[in-house]
Coordinates of C-alpha atoms in Angstrom, one line a residue:
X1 CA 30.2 -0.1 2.7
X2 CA 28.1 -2.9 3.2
X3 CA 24.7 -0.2 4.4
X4 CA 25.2 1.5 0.6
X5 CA 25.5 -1.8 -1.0
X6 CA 22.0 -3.2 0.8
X7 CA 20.6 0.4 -0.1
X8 CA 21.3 -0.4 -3.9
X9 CA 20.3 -4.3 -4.0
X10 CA 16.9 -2.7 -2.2
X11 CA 16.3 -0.1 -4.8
X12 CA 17.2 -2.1 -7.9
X13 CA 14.8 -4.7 -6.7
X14 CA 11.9 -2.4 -6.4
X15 CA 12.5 -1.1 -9.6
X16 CA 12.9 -4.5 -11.2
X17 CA 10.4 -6.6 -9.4
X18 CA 7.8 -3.3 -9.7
X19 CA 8.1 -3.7 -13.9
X20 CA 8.4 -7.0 -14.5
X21 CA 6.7 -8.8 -11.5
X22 CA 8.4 -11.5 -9.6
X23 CA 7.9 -13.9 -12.8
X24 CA 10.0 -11.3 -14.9
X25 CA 12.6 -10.6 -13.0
X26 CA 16.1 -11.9 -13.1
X27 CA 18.8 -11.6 -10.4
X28 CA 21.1 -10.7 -13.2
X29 CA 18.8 -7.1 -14.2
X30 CA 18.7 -6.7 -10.1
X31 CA 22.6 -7.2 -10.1
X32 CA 23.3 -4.8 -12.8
X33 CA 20.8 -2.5 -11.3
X34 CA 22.9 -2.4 -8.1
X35 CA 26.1 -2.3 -10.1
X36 CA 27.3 -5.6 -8.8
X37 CA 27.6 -9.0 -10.6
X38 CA 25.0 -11.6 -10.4
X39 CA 27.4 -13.2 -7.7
X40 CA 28.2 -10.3 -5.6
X41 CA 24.2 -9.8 -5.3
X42 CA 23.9 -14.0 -4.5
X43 CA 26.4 -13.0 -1.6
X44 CA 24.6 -9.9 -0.3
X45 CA 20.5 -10.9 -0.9
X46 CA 20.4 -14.5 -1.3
X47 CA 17.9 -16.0 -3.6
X48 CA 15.5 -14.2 -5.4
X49 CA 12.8 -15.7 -3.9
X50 CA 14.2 -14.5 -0.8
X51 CA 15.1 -10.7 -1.9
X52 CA 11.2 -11.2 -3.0
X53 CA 10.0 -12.5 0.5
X54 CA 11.9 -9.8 2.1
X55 CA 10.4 -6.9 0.4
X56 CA 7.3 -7.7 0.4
X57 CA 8.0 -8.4 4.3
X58 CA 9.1 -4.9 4.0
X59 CA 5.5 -3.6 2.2
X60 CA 3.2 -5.1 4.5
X61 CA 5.2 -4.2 7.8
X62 CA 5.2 -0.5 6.4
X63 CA 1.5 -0.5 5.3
X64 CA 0.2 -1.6 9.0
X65 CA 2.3 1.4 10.6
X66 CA 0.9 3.7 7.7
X67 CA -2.6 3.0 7.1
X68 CA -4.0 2.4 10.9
X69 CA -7.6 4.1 11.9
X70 CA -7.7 4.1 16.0
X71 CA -10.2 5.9 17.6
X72 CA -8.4 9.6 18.6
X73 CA -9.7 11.9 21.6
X74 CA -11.0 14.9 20.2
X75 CA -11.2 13.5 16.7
X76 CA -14.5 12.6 14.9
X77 CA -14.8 9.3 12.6
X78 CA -15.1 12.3 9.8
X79 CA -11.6 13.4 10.6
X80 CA -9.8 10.0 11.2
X81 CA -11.8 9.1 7.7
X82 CA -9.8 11.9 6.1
X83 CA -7.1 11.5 7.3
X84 CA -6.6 7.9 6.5
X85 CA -7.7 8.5 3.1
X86 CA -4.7 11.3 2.8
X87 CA -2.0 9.0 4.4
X88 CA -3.0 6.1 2.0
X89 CA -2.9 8.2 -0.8
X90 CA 0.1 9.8 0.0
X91 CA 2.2 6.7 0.9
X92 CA 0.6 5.4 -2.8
X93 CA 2.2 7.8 -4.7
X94 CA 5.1 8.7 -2.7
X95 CA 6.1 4.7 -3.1
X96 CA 4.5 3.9 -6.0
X97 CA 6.9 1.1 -7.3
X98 CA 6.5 -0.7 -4.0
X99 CA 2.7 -0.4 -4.3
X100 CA 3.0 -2.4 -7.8
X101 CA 4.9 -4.5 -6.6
X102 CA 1.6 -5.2 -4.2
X103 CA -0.2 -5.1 -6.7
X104 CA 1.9 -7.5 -9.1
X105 CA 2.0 -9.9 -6.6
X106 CA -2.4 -9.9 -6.1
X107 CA -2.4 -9.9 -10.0
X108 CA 0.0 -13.3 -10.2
X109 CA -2.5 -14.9 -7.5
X110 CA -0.6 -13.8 -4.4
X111 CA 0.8 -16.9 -3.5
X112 CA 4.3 -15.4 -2.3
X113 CA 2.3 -13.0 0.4
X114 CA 0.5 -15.8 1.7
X115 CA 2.7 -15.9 5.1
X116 CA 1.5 -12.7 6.0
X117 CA -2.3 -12.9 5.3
X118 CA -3.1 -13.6 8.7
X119 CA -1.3 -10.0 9.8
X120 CA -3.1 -8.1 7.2
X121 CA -6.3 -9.8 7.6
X122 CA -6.0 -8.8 11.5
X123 CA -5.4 -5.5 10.8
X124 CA -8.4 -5.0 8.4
X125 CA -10.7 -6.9 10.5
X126 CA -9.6 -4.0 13.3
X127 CA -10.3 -1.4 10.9
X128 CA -13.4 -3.2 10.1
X129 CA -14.4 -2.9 13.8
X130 CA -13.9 0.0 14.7
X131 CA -16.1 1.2 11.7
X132 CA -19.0 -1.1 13.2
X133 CA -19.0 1.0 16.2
X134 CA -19.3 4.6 14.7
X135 CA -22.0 2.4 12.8
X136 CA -23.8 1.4 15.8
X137 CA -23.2 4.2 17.6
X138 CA -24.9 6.2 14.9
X139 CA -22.1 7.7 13.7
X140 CA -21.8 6.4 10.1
X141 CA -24.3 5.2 8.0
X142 CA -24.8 1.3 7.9
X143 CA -22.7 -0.1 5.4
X144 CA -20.3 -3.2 4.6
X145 CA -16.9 -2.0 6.6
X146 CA -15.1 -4.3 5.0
X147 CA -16.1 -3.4 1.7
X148 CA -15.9 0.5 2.6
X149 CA -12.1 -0.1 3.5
X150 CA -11.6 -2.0 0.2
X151 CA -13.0 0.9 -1.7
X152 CA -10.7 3.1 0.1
X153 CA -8.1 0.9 -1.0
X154 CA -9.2 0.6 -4.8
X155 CA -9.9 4.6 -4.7
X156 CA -6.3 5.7 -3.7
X157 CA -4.6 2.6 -4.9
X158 CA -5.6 3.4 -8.7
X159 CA -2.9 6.6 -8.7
X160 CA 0.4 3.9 -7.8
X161 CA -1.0 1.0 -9.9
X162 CA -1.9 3.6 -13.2
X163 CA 0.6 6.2 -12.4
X164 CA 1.1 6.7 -16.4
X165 CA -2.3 7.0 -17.2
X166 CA -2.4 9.6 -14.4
X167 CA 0.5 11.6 -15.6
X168 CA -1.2 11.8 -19.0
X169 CA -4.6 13.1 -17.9
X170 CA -3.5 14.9 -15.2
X171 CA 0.1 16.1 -16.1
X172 CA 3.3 15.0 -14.3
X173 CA 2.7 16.4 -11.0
X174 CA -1.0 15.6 -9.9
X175 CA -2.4 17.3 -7.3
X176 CA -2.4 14.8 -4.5
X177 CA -4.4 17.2 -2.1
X178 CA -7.0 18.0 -4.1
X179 CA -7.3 14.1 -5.0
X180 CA -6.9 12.9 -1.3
X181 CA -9.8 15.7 -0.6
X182 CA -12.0 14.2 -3.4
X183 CA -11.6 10.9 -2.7
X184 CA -12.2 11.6 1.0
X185 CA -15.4 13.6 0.1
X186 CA -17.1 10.6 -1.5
X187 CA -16.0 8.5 1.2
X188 CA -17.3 10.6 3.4
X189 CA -21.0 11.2 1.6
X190 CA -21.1 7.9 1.0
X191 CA -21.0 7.2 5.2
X192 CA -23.7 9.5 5.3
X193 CA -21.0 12.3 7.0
X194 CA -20.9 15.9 5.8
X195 CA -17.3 16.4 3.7
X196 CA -16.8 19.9 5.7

């Protein structure tokens, strides 16, 4: 039905527009990744600059629900610092083609994504505030928040965008634990937090 048809457009396009980029990709290699023809797709997606637009609609939508750090009773920033790193990390490698696609798309210039800077750049600034106040609470050693999210980011980010190089120096199945624990660690050092 028309669900398992949307279901295969969707997953063809990841795959597609996650090797080749937006530039690089042609309805036709979506369409025959789908197992439809070029015109069936044109029916069921549109244009390719709107099967673009949707996923990275899609990325962006997902990435807010994912990767938000609240303040949690009973929780210290340590804890929500973790655990954001592990969720981020997670979500990089359990989606990595849609990460690239991310990434792709900041690499070309990121002028498709422009619509949705002012969501994302709300949500970082939040993220970004609520960091201030461990910081002048005493909580976290002062530091750039913004610039401690975005290492975050480049930190976990690395094992979607570089999954290859991963798989070789770290076999096929990396240990995403002991990574998401490492990565916290530093994170955590580096805000001046003990990492137990």
């Amino acid at each position: 039905g028309r669900a398992q048809i949307l279901a295969a457009i969707r997953a063809s396009a990841i795959d597609v527009f996650s090797r080749h980029g937006f530039a690089g990709t042609t309805m036709q290699a979506v369409a025959e990744g789908a197992g439809l023809t070029k015109q069936q797709l044109l029916y069921y997606a549109g244009s390719k600059d709107e099967l673009y637009a949707n996923l990275l609609h899609e990325v962006v939508n997902e990435w807010r629900e994912a990767f938000s750090l609240t303040e949690e009773a009973g929780h210290t920033p340590a804890q929500l610092l973790r655990d954001y790193v592990h969720r981020k990390l997670h979500y990089a490698l359990a989606n990595g083609p849609v990460s690239r696609i991310f990434t792709a798309e900041m690499l070309a210039g990121g002028t498709h994504i422009a619509r949705y800077w002012p969501e994302m750049l709300a949500s970082t600034q939040s993220k970004a505030r609520l960091l201030q106040r461990w910081m002048d609470a005493g909580l976290l050693r002062r530091r750039d928040p913004l610039l401690l999210l975005q290492q975050i980011w480049g930190m976990t980010q690395y094992y979607a965008d570089y999954q290859a190089q991963v798989a070789v120096m770290m076999g096929a199945q990396p240990p995403i634990d002991t990574i998401a624990d490492e990565i916290a660690t530093t994170v955590l050092l580096a805000c001046g937090l003990s990492p137990d």
